[in-house]
PDB file of C-alpha atoms in Angstrom:
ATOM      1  CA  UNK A   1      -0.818  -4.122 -14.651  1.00 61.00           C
ATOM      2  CA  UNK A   2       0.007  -0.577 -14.966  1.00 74.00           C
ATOM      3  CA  UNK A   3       3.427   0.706 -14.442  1.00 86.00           C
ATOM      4  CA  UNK A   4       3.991   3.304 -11.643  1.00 90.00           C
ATOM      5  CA  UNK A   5       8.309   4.574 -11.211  1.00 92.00           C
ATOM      6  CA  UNK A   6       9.902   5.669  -7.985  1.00 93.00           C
ATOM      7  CA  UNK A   7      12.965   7.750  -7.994  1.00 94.00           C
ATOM      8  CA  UNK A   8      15.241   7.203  -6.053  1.00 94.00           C
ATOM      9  CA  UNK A   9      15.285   3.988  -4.793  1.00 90.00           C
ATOM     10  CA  UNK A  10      17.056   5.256  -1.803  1.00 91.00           C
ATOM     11  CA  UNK A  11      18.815   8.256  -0.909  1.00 95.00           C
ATOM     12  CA  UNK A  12      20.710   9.464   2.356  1.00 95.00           C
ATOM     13  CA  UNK A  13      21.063  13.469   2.720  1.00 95.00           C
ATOM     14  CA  UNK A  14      22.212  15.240   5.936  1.00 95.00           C
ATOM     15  CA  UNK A  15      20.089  16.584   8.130  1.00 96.00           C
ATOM     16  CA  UNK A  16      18.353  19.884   7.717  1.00 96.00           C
ATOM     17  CA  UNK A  17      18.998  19.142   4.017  1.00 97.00           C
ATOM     18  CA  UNK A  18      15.683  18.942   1.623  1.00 97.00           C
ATOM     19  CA  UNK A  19      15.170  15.856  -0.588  1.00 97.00           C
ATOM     20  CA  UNK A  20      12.616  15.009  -3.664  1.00 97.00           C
ATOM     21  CA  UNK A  21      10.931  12.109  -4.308  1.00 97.00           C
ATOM     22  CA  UNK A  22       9.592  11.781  -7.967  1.00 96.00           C
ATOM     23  CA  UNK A  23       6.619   9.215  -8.861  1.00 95.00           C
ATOM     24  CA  UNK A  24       5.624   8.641 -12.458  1.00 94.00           C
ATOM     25  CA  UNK A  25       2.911   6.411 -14.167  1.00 92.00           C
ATOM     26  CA  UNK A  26       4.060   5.470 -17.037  1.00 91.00           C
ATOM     27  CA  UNK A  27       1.518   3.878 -18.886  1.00 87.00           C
ATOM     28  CA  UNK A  28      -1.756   5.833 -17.844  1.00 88.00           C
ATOM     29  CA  UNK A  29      -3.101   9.020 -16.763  1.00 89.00           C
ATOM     30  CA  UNK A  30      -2.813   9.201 -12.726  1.00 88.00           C
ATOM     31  CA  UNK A  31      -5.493  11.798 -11.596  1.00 88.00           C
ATOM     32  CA  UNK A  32      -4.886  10.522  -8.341  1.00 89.00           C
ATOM     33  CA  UNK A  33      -1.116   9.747  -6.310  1.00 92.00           C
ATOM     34  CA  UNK A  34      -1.039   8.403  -3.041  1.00 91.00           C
ATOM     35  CA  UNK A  35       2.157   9.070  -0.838  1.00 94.00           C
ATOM     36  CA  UNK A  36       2.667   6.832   1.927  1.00 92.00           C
ATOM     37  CA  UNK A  37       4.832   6.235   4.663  1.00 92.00           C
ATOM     38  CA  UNK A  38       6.160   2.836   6.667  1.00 84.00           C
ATOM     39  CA  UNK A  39       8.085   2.482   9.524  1.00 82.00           C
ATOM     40  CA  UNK A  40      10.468  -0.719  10.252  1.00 77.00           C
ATOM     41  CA  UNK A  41       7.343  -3.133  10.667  1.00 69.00           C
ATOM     42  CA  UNK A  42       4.604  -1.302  10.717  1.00 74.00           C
ATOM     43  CA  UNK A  43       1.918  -0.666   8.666  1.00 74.00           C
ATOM     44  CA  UNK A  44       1.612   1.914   5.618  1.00 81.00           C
ATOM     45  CA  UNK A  45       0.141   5.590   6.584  1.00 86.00           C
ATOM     46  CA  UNK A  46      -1.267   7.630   4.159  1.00 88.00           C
ATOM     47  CA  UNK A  47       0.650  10.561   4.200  1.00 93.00           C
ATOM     48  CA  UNK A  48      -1.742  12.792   2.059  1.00 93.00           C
ATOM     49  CA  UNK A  49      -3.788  12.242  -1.229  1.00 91.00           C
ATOM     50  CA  UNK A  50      -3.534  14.566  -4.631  1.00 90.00           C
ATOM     51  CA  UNK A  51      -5.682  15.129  -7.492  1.00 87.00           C
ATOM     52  CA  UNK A  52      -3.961  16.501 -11.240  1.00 83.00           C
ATOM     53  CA  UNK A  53      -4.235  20.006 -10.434  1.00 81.00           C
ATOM     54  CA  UNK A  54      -4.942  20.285  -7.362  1.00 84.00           C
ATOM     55  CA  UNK A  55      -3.562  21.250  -3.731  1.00 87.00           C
ATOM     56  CA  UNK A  56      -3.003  18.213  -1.775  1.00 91.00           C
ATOM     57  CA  UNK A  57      -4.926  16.453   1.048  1.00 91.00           C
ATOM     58  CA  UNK A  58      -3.055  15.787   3.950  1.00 94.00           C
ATOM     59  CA  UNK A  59      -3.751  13.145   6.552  1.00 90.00           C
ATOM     60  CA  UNK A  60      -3.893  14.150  10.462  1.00 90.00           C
ATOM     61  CA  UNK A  61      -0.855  14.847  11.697  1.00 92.00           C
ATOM     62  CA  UNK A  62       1.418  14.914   8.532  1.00 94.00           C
ATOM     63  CA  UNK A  63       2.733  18.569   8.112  1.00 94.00           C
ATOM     64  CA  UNK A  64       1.763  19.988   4.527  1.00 93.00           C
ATOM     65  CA  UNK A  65       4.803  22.532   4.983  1.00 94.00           C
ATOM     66  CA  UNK A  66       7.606  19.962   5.699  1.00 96.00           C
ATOM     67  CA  UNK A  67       5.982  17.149   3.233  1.00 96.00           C
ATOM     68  CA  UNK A  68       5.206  19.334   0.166  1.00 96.00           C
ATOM     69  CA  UNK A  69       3.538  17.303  -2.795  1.00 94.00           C
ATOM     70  CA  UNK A  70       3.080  18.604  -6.146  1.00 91.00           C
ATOM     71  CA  UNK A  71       0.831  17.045  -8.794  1.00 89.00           C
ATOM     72  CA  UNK A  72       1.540  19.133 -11.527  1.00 81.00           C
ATOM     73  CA  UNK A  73       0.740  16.519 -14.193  1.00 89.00           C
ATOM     74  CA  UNK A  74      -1.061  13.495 -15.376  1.00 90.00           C
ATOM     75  CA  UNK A  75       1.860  11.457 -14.979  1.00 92.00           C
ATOM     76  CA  UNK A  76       4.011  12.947 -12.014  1.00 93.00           C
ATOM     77  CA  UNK A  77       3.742  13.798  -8.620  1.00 94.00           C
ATOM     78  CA  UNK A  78       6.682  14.673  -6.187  1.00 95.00           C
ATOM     79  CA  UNK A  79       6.979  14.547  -2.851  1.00 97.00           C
ATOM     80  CA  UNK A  80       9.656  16.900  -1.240  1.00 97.00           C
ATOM     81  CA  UNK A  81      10.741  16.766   2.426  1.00 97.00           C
ATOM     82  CA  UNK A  82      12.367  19.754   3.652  1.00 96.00           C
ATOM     83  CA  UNK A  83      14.450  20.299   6.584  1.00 96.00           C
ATOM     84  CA  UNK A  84      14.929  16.633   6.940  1.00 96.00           C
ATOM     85  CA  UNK A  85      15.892  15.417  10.210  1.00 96.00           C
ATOM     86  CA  UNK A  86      16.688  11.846  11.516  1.00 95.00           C
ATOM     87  CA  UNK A  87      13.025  11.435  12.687  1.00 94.00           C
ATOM     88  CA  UNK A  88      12.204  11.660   8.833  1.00 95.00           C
ATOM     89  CA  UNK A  89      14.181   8.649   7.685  1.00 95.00           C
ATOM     90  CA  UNK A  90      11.523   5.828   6.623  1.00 93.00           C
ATOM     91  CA  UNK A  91      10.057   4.225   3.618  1.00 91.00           C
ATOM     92  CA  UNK A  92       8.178   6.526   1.345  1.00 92.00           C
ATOM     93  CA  UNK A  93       6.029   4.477  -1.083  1.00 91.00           C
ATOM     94  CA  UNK A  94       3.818   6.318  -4.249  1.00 92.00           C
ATOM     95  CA  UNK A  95       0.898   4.930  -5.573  1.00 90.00           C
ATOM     96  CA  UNK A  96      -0.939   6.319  -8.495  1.00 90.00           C
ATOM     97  CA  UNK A  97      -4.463   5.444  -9.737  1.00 86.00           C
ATOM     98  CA  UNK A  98      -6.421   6.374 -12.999  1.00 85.00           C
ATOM     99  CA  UNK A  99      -9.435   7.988 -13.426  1.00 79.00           C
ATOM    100  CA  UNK A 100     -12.342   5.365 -13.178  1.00 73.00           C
ATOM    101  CA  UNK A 101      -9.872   2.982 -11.883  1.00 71.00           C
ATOM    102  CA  UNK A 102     -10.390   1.330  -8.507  1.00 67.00           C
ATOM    103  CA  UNK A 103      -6.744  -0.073  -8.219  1.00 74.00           C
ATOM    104  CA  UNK A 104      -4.006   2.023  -7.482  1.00 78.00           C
ATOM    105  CA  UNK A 105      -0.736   0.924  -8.634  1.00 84.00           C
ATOM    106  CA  UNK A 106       2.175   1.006  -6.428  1.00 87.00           C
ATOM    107  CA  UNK A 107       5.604   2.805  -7.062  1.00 88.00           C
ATOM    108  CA  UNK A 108       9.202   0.530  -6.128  1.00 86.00           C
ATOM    109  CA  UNK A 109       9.375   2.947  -2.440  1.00 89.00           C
ATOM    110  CA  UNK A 110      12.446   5.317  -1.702  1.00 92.00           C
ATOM    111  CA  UNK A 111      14.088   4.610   1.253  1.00 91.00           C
ATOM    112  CA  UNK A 112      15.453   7.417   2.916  1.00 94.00           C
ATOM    113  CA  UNK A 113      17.803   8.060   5.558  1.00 94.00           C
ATOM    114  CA  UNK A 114      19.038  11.257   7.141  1.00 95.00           C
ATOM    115  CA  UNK A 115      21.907  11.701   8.648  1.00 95.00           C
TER     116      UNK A 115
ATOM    117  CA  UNK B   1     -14.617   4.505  13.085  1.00 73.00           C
ATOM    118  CA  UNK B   2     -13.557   2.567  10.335  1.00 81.00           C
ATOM    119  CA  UNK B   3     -11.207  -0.287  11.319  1.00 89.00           C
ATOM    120  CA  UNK B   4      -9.422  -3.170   9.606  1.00 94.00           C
ATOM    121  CA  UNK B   5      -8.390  -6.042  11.779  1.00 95.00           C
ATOM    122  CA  UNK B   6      -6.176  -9.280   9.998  1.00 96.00           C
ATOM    123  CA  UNK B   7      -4.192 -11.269  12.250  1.00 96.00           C
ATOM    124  CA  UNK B   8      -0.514  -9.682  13.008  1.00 94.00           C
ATOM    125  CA  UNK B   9       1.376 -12.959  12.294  1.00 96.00           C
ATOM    126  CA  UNK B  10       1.029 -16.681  10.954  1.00 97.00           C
ATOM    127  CA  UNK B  11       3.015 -19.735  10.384  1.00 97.00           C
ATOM    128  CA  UNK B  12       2.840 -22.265   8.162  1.00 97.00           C
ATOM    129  CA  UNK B  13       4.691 -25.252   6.692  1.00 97.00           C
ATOM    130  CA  UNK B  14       5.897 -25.215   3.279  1.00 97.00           C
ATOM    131  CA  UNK B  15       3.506 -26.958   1.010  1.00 97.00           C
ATOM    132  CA  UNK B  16       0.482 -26.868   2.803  1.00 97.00           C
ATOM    133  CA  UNK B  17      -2.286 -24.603   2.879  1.00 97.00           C
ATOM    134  CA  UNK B  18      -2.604 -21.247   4.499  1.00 98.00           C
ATOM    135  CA  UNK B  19      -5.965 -18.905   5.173  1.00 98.00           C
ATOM    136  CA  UNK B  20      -5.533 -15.431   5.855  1.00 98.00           C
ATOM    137  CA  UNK B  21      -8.040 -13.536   7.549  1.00 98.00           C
ATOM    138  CA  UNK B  22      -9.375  -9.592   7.453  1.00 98.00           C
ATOM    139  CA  UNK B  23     -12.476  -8.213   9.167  1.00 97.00           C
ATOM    140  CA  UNK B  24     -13.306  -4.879   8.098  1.00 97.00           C
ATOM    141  CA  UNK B  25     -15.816  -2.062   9.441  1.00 95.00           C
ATOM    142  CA  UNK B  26     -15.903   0.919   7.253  1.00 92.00           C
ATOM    143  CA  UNK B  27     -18.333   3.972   5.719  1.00 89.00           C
ATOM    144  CA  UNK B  28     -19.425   1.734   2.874  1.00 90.00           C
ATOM    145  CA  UNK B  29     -17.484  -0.465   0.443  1.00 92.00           C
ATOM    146  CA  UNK B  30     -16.022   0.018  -3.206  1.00 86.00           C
ATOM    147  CA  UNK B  31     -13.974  -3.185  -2.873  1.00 90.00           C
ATOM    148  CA  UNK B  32     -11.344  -5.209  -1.457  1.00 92.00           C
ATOM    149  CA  UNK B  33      -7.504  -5.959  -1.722  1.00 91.00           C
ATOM    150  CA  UNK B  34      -5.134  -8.061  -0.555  1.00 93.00           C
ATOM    151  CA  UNK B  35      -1.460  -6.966  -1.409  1.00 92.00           C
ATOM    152  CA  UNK B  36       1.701  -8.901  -0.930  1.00 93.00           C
ATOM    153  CA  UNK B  37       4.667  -6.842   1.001  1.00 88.00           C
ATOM    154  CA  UNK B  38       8.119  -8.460   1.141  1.00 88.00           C
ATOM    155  CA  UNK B  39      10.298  -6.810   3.596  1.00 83.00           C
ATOM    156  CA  UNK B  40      11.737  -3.436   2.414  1.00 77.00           C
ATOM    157  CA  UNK B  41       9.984  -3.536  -1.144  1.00 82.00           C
ATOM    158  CA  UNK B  42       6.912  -1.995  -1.967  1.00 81.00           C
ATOM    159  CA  UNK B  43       2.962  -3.392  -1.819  1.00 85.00           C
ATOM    160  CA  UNK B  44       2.245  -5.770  -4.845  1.00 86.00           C
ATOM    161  CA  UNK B  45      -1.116  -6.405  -5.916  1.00 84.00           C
ATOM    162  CA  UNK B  46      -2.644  -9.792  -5.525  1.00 91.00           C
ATOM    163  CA  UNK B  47      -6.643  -9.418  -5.752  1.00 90.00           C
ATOM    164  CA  UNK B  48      -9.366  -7.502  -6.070  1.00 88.00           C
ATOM    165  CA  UNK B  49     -12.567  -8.390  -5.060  1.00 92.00           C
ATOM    166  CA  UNK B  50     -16.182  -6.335  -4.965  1.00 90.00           C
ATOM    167  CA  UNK B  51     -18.588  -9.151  -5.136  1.00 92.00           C
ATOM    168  CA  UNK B  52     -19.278 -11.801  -3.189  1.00 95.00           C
ATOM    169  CA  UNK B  53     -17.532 -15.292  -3.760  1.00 96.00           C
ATOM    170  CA  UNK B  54     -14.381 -16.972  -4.194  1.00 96.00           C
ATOM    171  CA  UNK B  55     -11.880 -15.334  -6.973  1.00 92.00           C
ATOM    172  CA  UNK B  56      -8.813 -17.887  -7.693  1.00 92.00           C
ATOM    173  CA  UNK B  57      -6.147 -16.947  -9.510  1.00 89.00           C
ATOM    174  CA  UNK B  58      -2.956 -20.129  -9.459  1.00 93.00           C
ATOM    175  CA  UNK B  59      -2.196 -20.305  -5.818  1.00 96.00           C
ATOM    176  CA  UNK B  60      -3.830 -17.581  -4.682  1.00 96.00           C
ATOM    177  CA  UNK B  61      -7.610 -17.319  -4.031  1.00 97.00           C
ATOM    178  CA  UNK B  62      -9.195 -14.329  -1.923  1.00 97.00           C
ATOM    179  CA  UNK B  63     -13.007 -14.691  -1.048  1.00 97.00           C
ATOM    180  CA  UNK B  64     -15.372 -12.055   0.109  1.00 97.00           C
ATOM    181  CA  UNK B  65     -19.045 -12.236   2.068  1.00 97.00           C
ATOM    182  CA  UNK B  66     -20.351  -8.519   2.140  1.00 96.00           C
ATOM    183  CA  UNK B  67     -22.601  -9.070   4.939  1.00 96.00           C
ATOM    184  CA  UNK B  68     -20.566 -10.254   7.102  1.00 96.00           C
ATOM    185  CA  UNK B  69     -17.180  -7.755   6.836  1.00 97.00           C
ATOM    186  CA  UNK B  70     -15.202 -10.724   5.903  1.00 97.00           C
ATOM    187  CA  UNK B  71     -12.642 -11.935   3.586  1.00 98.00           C
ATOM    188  CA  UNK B  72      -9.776 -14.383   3.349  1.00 98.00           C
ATOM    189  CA  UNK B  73      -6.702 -14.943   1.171  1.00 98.00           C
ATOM    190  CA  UNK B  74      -5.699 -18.555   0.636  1.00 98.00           C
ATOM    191  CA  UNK B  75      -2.582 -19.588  -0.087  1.00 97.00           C
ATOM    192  CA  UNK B  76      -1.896 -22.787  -1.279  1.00 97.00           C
ATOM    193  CA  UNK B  77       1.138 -25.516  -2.232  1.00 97.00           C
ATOM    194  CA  UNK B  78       3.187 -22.160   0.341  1.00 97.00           C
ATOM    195  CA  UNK B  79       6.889 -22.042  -0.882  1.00 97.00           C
ATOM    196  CA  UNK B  80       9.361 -20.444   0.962  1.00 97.00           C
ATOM    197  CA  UNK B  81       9.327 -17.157  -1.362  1.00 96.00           C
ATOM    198  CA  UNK B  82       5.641 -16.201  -0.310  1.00 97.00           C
ATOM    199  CA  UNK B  83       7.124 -15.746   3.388  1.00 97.00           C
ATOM    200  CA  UNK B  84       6.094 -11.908   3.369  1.00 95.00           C
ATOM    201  CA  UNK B  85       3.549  -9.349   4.595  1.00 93.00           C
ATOM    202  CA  UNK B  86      -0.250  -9.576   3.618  1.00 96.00           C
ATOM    203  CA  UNK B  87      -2.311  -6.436   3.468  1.00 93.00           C
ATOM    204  CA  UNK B  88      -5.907  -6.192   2.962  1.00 94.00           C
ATOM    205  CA  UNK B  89      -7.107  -2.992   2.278  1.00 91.00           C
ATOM    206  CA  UNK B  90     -10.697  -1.653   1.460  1.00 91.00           C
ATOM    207  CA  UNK B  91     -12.147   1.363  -0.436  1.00 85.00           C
ATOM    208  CA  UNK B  92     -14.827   3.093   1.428  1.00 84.00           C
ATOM    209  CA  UNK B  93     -17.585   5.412  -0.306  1.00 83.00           C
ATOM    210  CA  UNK B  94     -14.989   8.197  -0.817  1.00 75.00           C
ATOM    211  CA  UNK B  95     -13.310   6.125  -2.345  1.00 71.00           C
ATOM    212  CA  UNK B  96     -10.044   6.108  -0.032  1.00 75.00           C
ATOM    213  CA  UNK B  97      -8.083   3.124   0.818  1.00 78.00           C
ATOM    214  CA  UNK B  98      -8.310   2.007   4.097  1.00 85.00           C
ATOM    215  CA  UNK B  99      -5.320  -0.228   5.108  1.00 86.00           C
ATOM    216  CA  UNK B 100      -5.157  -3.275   7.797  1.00 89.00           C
ATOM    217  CA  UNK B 101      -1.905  -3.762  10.158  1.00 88.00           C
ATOM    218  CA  UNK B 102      -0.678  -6.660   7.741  1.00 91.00           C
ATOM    219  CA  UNK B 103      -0.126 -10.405   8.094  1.00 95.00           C
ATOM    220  CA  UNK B 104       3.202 -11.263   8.331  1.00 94.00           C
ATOM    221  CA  UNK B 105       3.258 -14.820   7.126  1.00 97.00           C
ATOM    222  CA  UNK B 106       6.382 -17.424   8.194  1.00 97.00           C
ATOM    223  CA  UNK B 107       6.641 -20.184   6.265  1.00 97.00           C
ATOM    224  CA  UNK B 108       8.914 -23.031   7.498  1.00 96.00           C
ATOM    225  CA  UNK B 109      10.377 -25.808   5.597  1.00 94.00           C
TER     226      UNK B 109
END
C-alpha cells in the first residue's frame, strides 16, 4: 500500500505553546488528508477534512482557529495547534487519500502531550 | 443519523476462530473497512469490501451483505499478536468515512 509519514512521532511542549504536526504521502498525490483525533480508548474523531488547495472542513465542535490545517500541496498537509493546553494532549493521527482512491492511507500518529 | 454499531469487546482463545461483527446505517454506501488498531499505534488497513460476499485474504476474511447493513471480520488460527482494536468504517455517498466505536479483541492463551 501507499506510504503516508507522520512527524513527530511524539512531542511534549508547554502549555500555551503552539506545535505542528506534518503529514506527507510519499508515494502518491493526496488531494484529500484526514486529521483525526483519539482519546485513551476511545474511538477516532474526525477532526476536519482538506482538499489540495483548499480551506479546510472542520467537524462540529473542533475549533478551526486553535486546530489550523494547511494543505498547501499534493503531498503535505499540517496540522498546527496553537495555544496548547493540557486538554489538547491526545493522539493525532493523518490519513491521506488519492484522487479516485477509496482507501485512505493512514500516517504512524503523533502523540502529544502538553505540559 | 448515520450510525455504526460493532461490539465494544471480545475474547477469544488463541488458535481458534473469532467473528467480528459491524452493523451500519448510513446516507448510502461507497464501501467498507475493517482496520486493525494496536494500542497507541495508528489504524492499519485490513480489507476493503464494496460487493457482496466473502473476501479472504490468509487469516483474515471480512464478508459483506448490502441489504442487510452487515459485515463481519473473521479471524482465524488467533495468535496472541492480533490482540488489538478492530474498526469498521464505511464511506457514505459523500464519500466520508464513517467510523464504528472499535472491537477490542482479547485473545488468551
Amino acid at each position: 500500500g501507499a506510504v503516508v509519514s507522520q512527524h513527530p512521532s511524539w512531542v511534549i511542549c508547554k502549555s500555551g505553546t503552539s506545535v505542528k504536526i506534518e503529514c506527507r504521502s510519499l508515494d502518491f498525490q493526496a488531494t484529500t488528508m484526514f486529521w483525526y483525533r483519539q482519546f485513551p480508548k476511545q474511538s477516532l474523531m474526525l477532526m476536519a477534512t482538506s482538499n489540495e488547495g483548499s480551506k479546510a472542513t472542520y467537524e462540529q465542535g473542533v475549533e478551526k482557529d486553535k486546530f489550523l490545517i494547511n494543505h498547501a500541496s499534493l503531498t503535505l498537509s499540517t496540522l498546527t495547534v496553537t495555544s496548547a493546553h493540557p486538554e489538547d494532549s491526545s493522539f493525532y493521527i493523518c490519513s491521506a487519500r488519492g484522487s479516485g482512491d477509496t482507501e485512505a492511507f493512514f500516517g504512524q500518529g503523533t502523540r502529544l502531550t502538553v505540559v | 443519523g448515520q450510525n455504526i454499531d460493532q461490539p465494544t469487546e471480545m475474547t477469544a482463545t488463541e488458535g481458534a476462530i473469532v467473528q467480528i461483527n459491524c452493523t451500519y446505517q448510513t446516507s448510502g454506501f461507497n464501501g467498507l473497512f475493517w482496520y486493525q488498531q494496536h494500542a497507541g499505534e495508528a489504524p492499519t488497513f485490513l480489507s476493503y469490501n464494496v460487493l457482496d460476499g466473502l473476501e479472504e485474504k490468509g487469516r483474515f476474511s471480512s464478508f459483506l451483505s448490502r441489504s442487510k447493513g452487515y459485515s463481519y471480520l473473521l479471524l482465524k488460527e488467533l495468535q496472541m499478536k492480533d490482540s488489538a482494536s478492530y474498526l469498521c468504517a464505511v464511506i457514505d455517498s459523500n464519500y466520508q468515512l464513517i467510523w464504528g466505536a472499535g472491537t477490542k479483541l482479547i485473545i488468551k492463551p
